[in-house]
Amino acid sequence: MDSPISYARIRVTLGSLQAIVASSTWQLIVLRSGRFVAQPLMKHTLLPWLACPTCHAALKEETRVERDGEIEEGSLLCGGCGAVFPITEGIPRFVASDEYASSFGHQWNRYAELQLDSRNGTRFSEERFRSITEWTREDLCGKLVLDVGCGSGRFAEIALADGAEVIALDLSRAVDACRRNLRAHPKLHVIQASIYDLPFRDGLFDVVYSIGVIQHTPDPHQAVQRIAAKVALNGRIGLWIYELSWKALVGTVGFKYLLRPMTRRCSISTIERWAAFLERLCRPITRWGRRHGLLGKIAMRMLPVSCAHLQSIPLSETDFQEWVRLDTFDMYSPAHDHPQTFRRVRGWLVDAGFRPDPRHPHGGISITATRLGERAVENP
C-alpha cells in the first residue's frame, strides 16, 4: 500500500510542475483541469497588416520556428530601414522595454483573469464596453478591430465574441496574460508595442478603441493622434479617458492625487502591499457599503480605495476584494495621469478628420467618432 508520504510527494511534484509551467518564460503551454493546453502563437495572416513603426515599410519574416502552422520564435525584418523586431513566445514585440508601463504589466499578470466576464460570472465588462461605445454586435461582427492598451483582454473578449478579428496591443507584458486568457479565440492576434509607434499602416482598421489608457500616456494628445491615424475612412474610434473636473478634488479620486506623488516613487511590490493594506483596512466599510444602496455608495466613495464602482456588481467576496486591490494598485501606481476635458478630446478628433457622436454619459469622457471619407480602405 502506498504511504501518505508518497501521495504528498505526488501532490508536491504536480504542484511544482504547474508552477514551473506557469512561470516559464516561454509560456507555450499551461496546465488547466489536468490537461496541457497549447498557447496560440503568431498567425501568418497577421504579417500583411504589420508595418515598420519607424519608416512604415512592409515587414518580412527573417527567421522562423513554426509549431502547428503558427510562428513560435523568429524575427521581423523591415524592408526599408533594416530594423529587426523579435517574435518571442509567439508574440511580435516592437518595444525595447516595458518603460513606464511596467506596473500595468505586473497587475494584469498578477490578476490575469479577474476582470474577464467568462471568469467572474458577471457581464460587468460587457456592460461597461457597451455603455462607453454604444456599439452593438452588428457594429463589430466581421470587422478588423484594434484594442489599444488591451491589458489582460477584458474588452478584447467582448469584441471577439461579437465576431470581430481583434489585434490586442499593449506596451507592457500584459500581452502575455491576454494571450493566455483568450487562447481559445482563433481571430485573436497579440502584439507588444507602444501607442506612439504603432506597427501598422495608416487607415487599416475598421474599428479602434482605447478604454482607460490615454490618460496614462506621457502625451495624451499625441497618443490620440497616433491611434486615430490607423482608422479607415468611415471607420469608428471609441475612447474613454479620465475627465478633468472638480470631482477630482474629493473622495476616492482626491486621495489618489494627494498620495500619488509619493506612491509612484515606490517599487511595484511596495505599492502592491500598500493596496492590500488599504483594502483590508477598509473592508468592514466596503462590506457594509455593498448592502446599503445609495448611502453605502456614498460611504465607499469617501474611502482611499477604488471600490464604489463595484458596489452593485454580483462578485463573490473574494473576487470583490481582489478587484478592489487591483483598482487601488492602478490608482496609486501609474507614472502618468493626465485627465482631460471633453471639449479638448473632441477637438483632437475633429482635427484628425473625425465626426464625433453626441456625448453619452458614462463618468469620465466617453466619446465615439467616425472618420470622414467616401469609402473605407480595403484590408488585405
GROMACS .gro file of C-alpha atoms in nm:
model
  380
    1MET     CA    1   0.000   0.000   0.000
    2ASP     CA    2   0.130   0.346  -0.088
    3SER     CA    3   0.204   0.563   0.209
    4PRO     CA    4   0.055   0.910   0.268
    5ILE     CA    5   0.404   1.047   0.214
    6SER     CA    6   0.404   0.911  -0.141
    7TYR     CA    7   0.077   1.086  -0.219
    8ALA     CA    8   0.208   1.404  -0.063
    9ARG     CA    9   0.517   1.383  -0.281
   10ILE     CA   10   0.300   1.333  -0.587
   11ARG     CA   11   0.096   1.640  -0.498
   12VAL     CA   12   0.410   1.845  -0.441
   13THR     CA   13   0.553   1.724  -0.771
   14LEU     CA   14   0.237   1.815  -0.961
   15GLY     CA   15   0.220   2.149  -0.785
   16SER     CA   16   0.581   2.220  -0.872
   17LEU     CA   17   0.520   2.120  -1.233
   18GLN     CA   18   0.225   2.357  -1.256
   19ALA     CA   19   0.430   2.639  -1.106
   20ILE     CA   20   0.714   2.575  -1.350
   21VAL     CA   21   0.476   2.578  -1.645
   22ALA     CA   22   0.301   2.893  -1.526
   23SER     CA   23   0.625   3.078  -1.462
   24SER     CA   24   0.812   2.962  -1.769
   25THR     CA   25   0.946   3.242  -1.980
   26TRP     CA   26   0.829   3.051  -2.285
   27GLN     CA   27   0.473   3.011  -2.159
   28LEU     CA   28   0.388   2.794  -2.457
   29ILE     CA   29   0.169   2.558  -2.256
   30VAL     CA   30  -0.043   2.580  -1.943
   31LEU     CA   31  -0.179   2.315  -1.715
   32ARG     CA   32  -0.555   2.350  -1.673
   33SER     CA   33  -0.800   2.092  -1.543
   34GLY     CA   34  -0.530   1.827  -1.561
   35ARG     CA   35  -0.462   1.887  -1.932
   36PHE     CA   36  -0.191   2.063  -2.124
   37VAL     CA   37  -0.338   2.333  -2.347
   38ALA     CA   38  -0.138   2.481  -2.634
   39GLN     CA   39  -0.090   2.857  -2.633
   40PRO     CA   40  -0.173   3.050  -2.954
   41LEU     CA   41   0.123   3.185  -3.149
   42MET     CA   42   0.166   3.448  -3.420
   43LYS     CA   43  -0.052   3.369  -3.720
   44HIS     CA   44   0.074   3.417  -4.075
   45THR     CA   45  -0.238   3.621  -4.152
   46LEU     CA   46  -0.108   3.896  -3.922
   47LEU     CA   47   0.202   3.972  -4.131
   48PRO     CA   48   0.035   4.167  -4.418
   49TRP     CA   49  -0.117   4.407  -4.164
   50LEU     CA   50   0.215   4.491  -3.999
   51ALA     CA   51   0.446   4.778  -4.092
   52CYS     CA   52   0.767   4.917  -3.950
   53PRO     CA   53   0.677   5.158  -3.668
   54THR     CA   54   0.969   5.383  -3.770
   55CYS     CA   55   0.963   5.409  -4.150
   56HIS     CA   56   0.627   5.236  -4.217
   57ALA     CA   57   0.774   4.997  -4.475
   58ALA     CA   58   0.645   4.642  -4.503
   59LEU     CA   59   0.790   4.372  -4.281
   60LYS     CA   60   0.901   4.023  -4.376
   61GLU     CA   61   0.987   3.714  -4.177
   62GLU     CA   62   1.364   3.676  -4.145
   63THR     CA   63   1.386   3.366  -3.928
   64ARG     CA   64   1.107   3.140  -3.819
   65VAL     CA   65   1.039   2.845  -3.594
   66GLU     CA   66   0.691   2.711  -3.652
   67ARG     CA   67   0.460   2.498  -3.446
   68ASP     CA   68   0.130   2.375  -3.586
   69GLY     CA   69   0.148   2.626  -3.869
   70GLU     CA   70   0.198   2.929  -3.642
   71ILE     CA   71   0.513   3.132  -3.572
   72GLU     CA   72   0.669   3.047  -3.237
   73GLU     CA   73   1.006   3.222  -3.248
   74GLY     CA   74   1.179   3.439  -3.502
   75SER     CA   75   1.209   3.797  -3.615
   76LEU     CA   76   1.056   4.052  -3.848
   77LEU     CA   77   1.282   4.249  -4.081
   78CYS     CA   78   1.193   4.594  -4.213
   79GLY     CA   79   1.246   4.618  -4.588
   80GLY     CA   80   1.304   4.993  -4.559
   81CYS     CA   81   1.531   5.084  -4.268
   82GLY     CA   82   1.651   4.732  -4.188
   83ALA     CA   83   1.523   4.731  -3.831
   84VAL     CA   84   1.470   4.388  -3.675
   85PHE     CA   85   1.188   4.308  -3.434
   86PRO     CA   86   1.175   3.982  -3.238
   87ILE     CA   87   0.893   3.732  -3.220
   88THR     CA   88   0.919   3.568  -2.879
   89GLU     CA   89   0.672   3.330  -2.718
   90GLY     CA   90   0.453   3.371  -3.026
   91ILE     CA   91   0.416   3.750  -2.986
   92PRO     CA   92   0.573   4.015  -3.214
   93ARG     CA   93   0.747   4.267  -2.986
   94PHE     CA   94   0.819   4.621  -3.101
   95VAL     CA   95   0.945   4.764  -2.770
   96ALA     CA   96   1.291   4.762  -2.616
   97SER     CA   97   1.148   4.761  -2.263
   98ASP     CA   98   0.823   4.800  -2.074
   99GLU     CA   99   0.918   5.162  -1.998
  100TYR     CA  100   0.657   5.345  -1.789
  101ALA     CA  101   0.404   5.062  -1.827
  102SER     CA  102   0.580   4.806  -1.607
  103SER     CA  103   0.326   4.848  -1.326
  104PHE     CA  104   0.040   4.771  -1.564
  105GLY     CA  105   0.211   4.458  -1.691
  106HIS     CA  106   0.256   4.345  -1.332
  107GLN     CA  107  -0.107   4.397  -1.234
  108TRP     CA  108  -0.253   4.227  -1.541
  109ASN     CA  109  -0.038   3.919  -1.487
  110ARG     CA  110  -0.100   3.919  -1.111
  111TYR     CA  111  -0.479   3.941  -1.158
  112ALA     CA  112  -0.484   3.793  -1.506
  113GLU     CA  113  -0.839   3.655  -1.528
  114LEU     CA  114  -1.018   3.861  -1.264
  115GLN     CA  115  -1.192   4.111  -1.493
  116LEU     CA  116  -1.294   3.865  -1.763
  117ASP     CA  117  -1.671   3.813  -1.772
  118SER     CA  118  -1.611   3.450  -1.864
  119ARG     CA  119  -1.414   3.407  -1.543
  120ASN     CA  120  -1.607   3.609  -1.282
  121GLY     CA  121  -1.958   3.513  -1.397
  122THR     CA  122  -2.082   3.870  -1.447
  123ARG     CA  123  -2.146   4.090  -1.752
  124PHE     CA  124  -1.968   4.390  -1.600
  125SER     CA  125  -1.701   4.426  -1.868
  126GLU     CA  126  -1.953   4.382  -2.149
  127GLU     CA  127  -2.192   4.633  -1.996
  128ARG     CA  128  -1.911   4.882  -1.949
  129PHE     CA  129  -1.792   4.833  -2.306
  130ARG     CA  130  -2.144   4.881  -2.444
  131SER     CA  131  -2.216   5.189  -2.234
  132ILE     CA  132  -1.886   5.353  -2.327
  133THR     CA  133  -1.906   5.287  -2.701
  134GLU     CA  134  -2.278   5.220  -2.762
  135TRP     CA  135  -2.161   4.967  -3.022
  136THR     CA  136  -2.368   4.656  -3.087
  137ARG     CA  137  -2.264   4.315  -3.214
  138GLU     CA  138  -2.358   4.428  -3.566
  139ASP     CA  139  -2.110   4.716  -3.540
  140LEU     CA  140  -1.820   4.476  -3.477
  141CYS     CA  141  -1.906   4.148  -3.649
  142GLY     CA  142  -1.664   4.078  -3.935
  143LYS     CA  143  -1.461   4.395  -3.867
  144LEU     CA  144  -1.087   4.432  -3.815
  145VAL     CA  145  -1.053   4.581  -3.467
  146LEU     CA  146  -0.758   4.727  -3.277
  147ASP     CA  147  -0.767   4.718  -2.895
  148VAL     CA  148  -0.511   4.974  -2.774
  149GLY     CA  149  -0.399   4.901  -2.419
  150CYS     CA  150  -0.560   4.559  -2.403
  151GLY     CA  151  -0.440   4.464  -2.055
  152SER     CA  152  -0.543   4.107  -1.981
  153GLY     CA  153  -0.805   4.115  -2.258
  154ARG     CA  154  -1.131   4.201  -2.081
  155PHE     CA  155  -1.266   4.413  -2.369
  156ALA     CA  156  -1.100   4.214  -2.646
  157GLU     CA  157  -1.304   3.920  -2.519
  158ILE     CA  158  -1.623   4.117  -2.591
  159ALA     CA  159  -1.516   4.218  -2.942
  160LEU     CA  160  -1.414   3.861  -3.024
  161ALA     CA  161  -1.748   3.730  -2.901
  162ASP     CA  162  -1.913   3.981  -3.136
  163GLY     CA  163  -1.736   3.820  -3.432
  164ALA     CA  164  -1.454   4.070  -3.484
  165GLU     CA  165  -1.096   3.995  -3.585
  166VAL     CA  166  -0.906   4.158  -3.298
  167ILE     CA  167  -0.548   4.277  -3.271
  168ALA     CA  168  -0.485   4.329  -2.899
  169LEU     CA  169  -0.193   4.561  -2.828
  170ASP     CA  170  -0.021   4.671  -2.509
  171LEU     CA  171   0.312   4.829  -2.420
  172SER     CA  172   0.364   4.601  -2.123
  173ARG     CA  173   0.393   4.227  -2.060
  174ALA     CA  174   0.017   4.228  -2.009
  175VAL     CA  175   0.010   4.089  -2.363
  176ASP     CA  176   0.122   3.755  -2.222
  177ALA     CA  177  -0.182   3.743  -1.991
  178CYS     CA  178  -0.411   3.844  -2.278
  179ARG     CA  179  -0.277   3.566  -2.499
  180ARG     CA  180  -0.326   3.307  -2.224
  181ASN     CA  181  -0.673   3.427  -2.133
  182LEU     CA  182  -0.813   3.438  -2.487
  183ARG     CA  183  -0.625   3.143  -2.634
  184ALA     CA  184  -0.947   2.975  -2.747
  185HIS     CA  185  -1.027   3.252  -2.997
  186PRO     CA  186  -0.891   3.186  -3.349
  187LYS     CA  187  -0.939   3.551  -3.452
  188LEU     CA  188  -0.711   3.692  -3.181
  189HIS     CA  189  -0.370   3.845  -3.258
  190VAL     CA  190  -0.149   3.987  -2.981
  191ILE     CA  191   0.129   4.245  -3.020
  192GLN     CA  192   0.356   4.426  -2.775
  193ALA     CA  193   0.411   4.782  -2.896
  194SER     CA  194   0.393   5.147  -2.798
  195ILE     CA  195   0.090   5.363  -2.869
  196TYR     CA  196   0.335   5.617  -3.016
  197ASP     CA  197   0.495   5.367  -3.255
  198LEU     CA  198   0.212   5.151  -3.381
  199PRO     CA  199   0.336   4.882  -3.624
  200PHE     CA  200   0.054   4.917  -3.877
  201ARG     CA  201  -0.006   5.114  -4.191
  202ASP     CA  202  -0.242   5.411  -4.166
  203GLY     CA  203  -0.611   5.362  -4.238
  204LEU     CA  204  -0.605   4.988  -4.169
  205PHE     CA  205  -0.870   4.926  -3.904
  206ASP     CA  206  -1.248   4.932  -3.925
  207VAL     CA  207  -1.271   4.996  -3.550
  208VAL     CA  208  -1.019   5.119  -3.293
  209TYR     CA  209  -1.086   5.162  -2.923
  210SER     CA  210  -0.884   5.251  -2.616
  211ILE     CA  211  -1.053   5.235  -2.276
  212GLY     CA  212  -0.886   5.379  -1.966
  213VAL     CA  213  -0.543   5.410  -2.126
  214ILE     CA  214  -0.490   5.751  -2.289
  215GLN     CA  215  -0.462   5.943  -1.960
  216HIS     CA  216  -0.172   5.719  -1.855
  217THR     CA  217   0.046   5.812  -2.154
  218PRO     CA  218   0.310   6.089  -2.141
  219ASP     CA  219   0.133   6.293  -2.412
  220PRO     CA  220  -0.242   6.213  -2.447
  221HIS     CA  221  -0.289   6.444  -2.747
  222GLN     CA  222  -0.017   6.271  -2.944
  223ALA     CA  223  -0.148   5.931  -2.834
  224VAL     CA  224  -0.493   6.010  -2.976
  225GLN     CA  225  -0.338   6.137  -3.298
  226ARG     CA  226  -0.138   5.817  -3.342
  227ILE     CA  227  -0.428   5.576  -3.295
  228ALA     CA  228  -0.669   5.795  -3.495
  229ALA     CA  229  -0.437   5.766  -3.796
  230LYS     CA  230  -0.490   5.389  -3.801
  231VAL     CA  231  -0.868   5.414  -3.850
  232ALA     CA  232  -1.000   5.351  -4.202
  233LEU     CA  233  -1.217   5.602  -4.384
  234ASN     CA  234  -1.571   5.565  -4.248
  235GLY     CA  235  -1.422   5.363  -3.962
  236ARG     CA  236  -1.501   5.414  -3.593
  237ILE     CA  237  -1.298   5.514  -3.290
  238GLY     CA  238  -1.401   5.482  -2.926
  239LEU     CA  239  -1.221   5.635  -2.627
  240TRP     CA  240  -1.271   5.650  -2.252
  241ILE     CA  241  -1.044   5.892  -2.064
  242TYR     CA  242  -1.033   6.032  -1.712
  243GLU     CA  243  -1.217   6.363  -1.702
  244LEU     CA  244  -1.065   6.680  -1.561
  245SER     CA  245  -1.327   6.823  -1.325
  246TRP     CA  246  -1.390   6.941  -0.970
  247LYS     CA  247  -1.477   6.583  -0.876
  248ALA     CA  248  -1.106   6.505  -0.886
  249LEU     CA  249  -1.066   6.701  -0.564
  250VAL     CA  250  -1.298   6.495  -0.345
  251GLY     CA  251  -1.342   6.140  -0.218
  252THR     CA  252  -1.150   5.843  -0.354
  253VAL     CA  253  -1.013   6.037  -0.652
  254GLY     CA  254  -0.892   6.308  -0.416
  255PHE     CA  255  -0.690   6.052  -0.220
  256LYS     CA  256  -0.535   5.940  -0.548
  257TYR     CA  257  -0.399   6.280  -0.642
  258LEU     CA  258  -0.298   6.359  -0.285
  259LEU     CA  259  -0.093   6.043  -0.233
  260ARG     CA  260   0.029   5.951  -0.581
  261PRO     CA  261   0.325   6.194  -0.585
  262MET     CA  262   0.467   5.974  -0.308
  263THR     CA  263   0.341   5.631  -0.410
  264ARG     CA  264   0.453   5.644  -0.771
  265ARG     CA  265   0.813   5.671  -0.650
  266CYS     CA  266   0.776   5.342  -0.465
  267SER     CA  267   0.856   4.998  -0.601
  268ILE     CA  268   0.579   4.786  -0.750
  269SER     CA  269   0.593   4.544  -0.458
  270THR     CA  270   0.559   4.831  -0.209
  271ILE     CA  271   0.255   4.972  -0.388
  272GLU     CA  272   0.103   4.624  -0.405
  273ARG     CA  273   0.145   4.584  -0.028
  274TRP     CA  274   0.000   4.933   0.023
  275ALA     CA  275  -0.308   4.848  -0.184
  276ALA     CA  276  -0.357   4.522   0.006
  277PHE     CA  277  -0.323   4.704   0.340
  278LEU     CA  278  -0.580   4.968   0.244
  279GLU     CA  279  -0.823   4.704   0.117
  280ARG     CA  280  -0.806   4.513   0.446
  281LEU     CA  281  -0.834   4.836   0.646
  282CYS     CA  282  -1.146   4.946   0.457
  283ARG     CA  283  -1.304   4.601   0.429
  284PRO     CA  284  -1.563   4.646   0.710
  285ILE     CA  285  -1.693   4.961   0.537
  286THR     CA  286  -1.690   4.810   0.188
  287ARG     CA  287  -1.883   4.506   0.312
  288TRP     CA  288  -2.139   4.734   0.473
  289GLY     CA  289  -2.149   4.960   0.169
  290ARG     CA  290  -2.228   4.677  -0.072
  291ARG     CA  291  -2.551   4.612   0.119
  292HIS     CA  292  -2.678   4.966   0.169
  293GLY     CA  293  -2.759   5.120  -0.167
  294LEU     CA  294  -2.701   5.490  -0.217
  295LEU     CA  295  -2.583   5.553   0.137
  296GLY     CA  296  -2.335   5.270   0.101
  297LYS     CA  297  -2.205   5.404  -0.230
  298ILE     CA  298  -2.152   5.749  -0.079
  299ALA     CA  299  -1.954   5.593   0.206
  300MET     CA  300  -1.747   5.387  -0.038
  301ARG     CA  301  -1.666   5.696  -0.244
  302MET     CA  302  -1.502   5.853   0.061
  303LEU     CA  303  -1.252   5.570   0.108
  304PRO     CA  304  -0.885   5.568  -0.004
  305VAL     CA  305  -0.955   5.254  -0.211
  306SER     CA  306  -1.123   5.222  -0.550
  307CYS     CA  307  -1.444   5.032  -0.479
  308ALA     CA  308  -1.764   5.235  -0.526
  309HIS     CA  309  -1.795   5.142  -0.895
  310LEU     CA  310  -1.809   4.775  -0.794
  311GLN     CA  311  -2.089   4.813  -0.540
  312SER     CA  312  -2.371   4.660  -0.744
  313ILE     CA  313  -2.164   4.401  -0.933
  314PRO     CA  314  -2.255   4.047  -0.819
  315LEU     CA  315  -1.898   3.942  -0.744
  316SER     CA  316  -1.800   3.686  -0.484
  317GLU     CA  317  -1.644   3.831  -0.171
  318THR     CA  318  -1.301   3.706  -0.276
  319ASP     CA  319  -1.329   3.850  -0.628
  320PHE     CA  320  -1.454   4.180  -0.487
  321GLN     CA  321  -1.157   4.206  -0.252
  322GLU     CA  322  -0.909   4.123  -0.528
  323TRP     CA  323  -1.073   4.369  -0.769
  324VAL     CA  324  -1.051   4.645  -0.507
  325ARG     CA  325  -0.682   4.566  -0.463
  326LEU     CA  326  -0.628   4.567  -0.839
  327ASP     CA  327  -0.801   4.901  -0.896
  328THR     CA  328  -0.638   5.054  -0.588
  329PHE     CA  329  -0.297   4.945  -0.717
  330ASP     CA  330  -0.392   5.104  -1.050
  331MET     CA  331  -0.495   5.420  -0.866
  332TYR     CA  332  -0.163   5.476  -0.691
  333SER     CA  333   0.097   5.329  -0.928
  334PRO     CA  334   0.091   5.500  -1.273
  335ALA     CA  335   0.381   5.726  -1.361
  336HIS     CA  336   0.144   5.937  -1.573
  337ASP     CA  337  -0.211   6.052  -1.507
  338HIS     CA  338  -0.335   6.332  -1.731
  339PRO     CA  339  -0.716   6.377  -1.716
  340GLN     CA  340  -0.872   6.577  -1.999
  341THR     CA  341  -1.183   6.779  -2.078
  342PHE     CA  342  -1.447   6.655  -2.320
  343ARG     CA  343  -1.413   6.968  -2.532
  344ARG     CA  344  -1.039   6.915  -2.569
  345VAL     CA  345  -1.066   6.548  -2.670
  346ARG     CA  346  -1.350   6.625  -2.909
  347GLY     CA  347  -1.132   6.892  -3.070
  348TRP     CA  348  -0.848   6.644  -3.116
  349LEU     CA  349  -1.077   6.408  -3.305
  350VAL     CA  350  -1.225   6.685  -3.522
  351ASP     CA  351  -0.873   6.799  -3.612
  352ALA     CA  352  -0.789   6.439  -3.708
  353GLY     CA  353  -1.080   6.429  -3.955
  354PHE     CA  354  -1.348   6.263  -3.742
  355ARG     CA  355  -1.714   6.341  -3.683
  356PRO     CA  356  -1.778   6.290  -3.309
  357ASP     CA  357  -2.108   6.140  -3.199
  358PRO     CA  358  -2.324   6.321  -2.942
  359ARG     CA  359  -2.179   6.279  -2.594
  360HIS     CA  360  -2.318   5.991  -2.390
  361PRO     CA  361  -2.270   5.992  -2.012
  362HIS     CA  362  -2.058   5.724  -1.851
  363GLY     CA  363  -1.846   5.904  -1.595
  364GLY     CA  364  -1.516   6.023  -1.732
  365ILE     CA  365  -1.501   6.106  -2.103
  366SER     CA  366  -1.679   5.856  -2.327
  367ILE     CA  367  -1.653   5.955  -2.690
  368THR     CA  368  -1.700   5.778  -3.021
  369ALA     CA  369  -1.647   5.920  -3.368
  370THR     CA  370  -1.646   5.828  -3.737
  371ARG     CA  371  -1.358   5.907  -3.969
  372LEU     CA  372  -1.490   6.111  -4.257
  373GLY     CA  373  -1.444   5.975  -4.607
  374GLU     CA  374  -1.627   5.841  -4.909
  375ARG     CA  375  -1.509   5.481  -4.887
  376ALA     CA  376  -1.334   5.253  -4.640
  377VAL     CA  377  -0.978   5.140  -4.702
  378GLU     CA  378  -0.975   4.776  -4.801
  379ASN     CA  379  -0.788   4.540  -4.571
  380PRO     CA  380  -0.552   4.283  -4.722
   0.00000   0.00000   0.00000
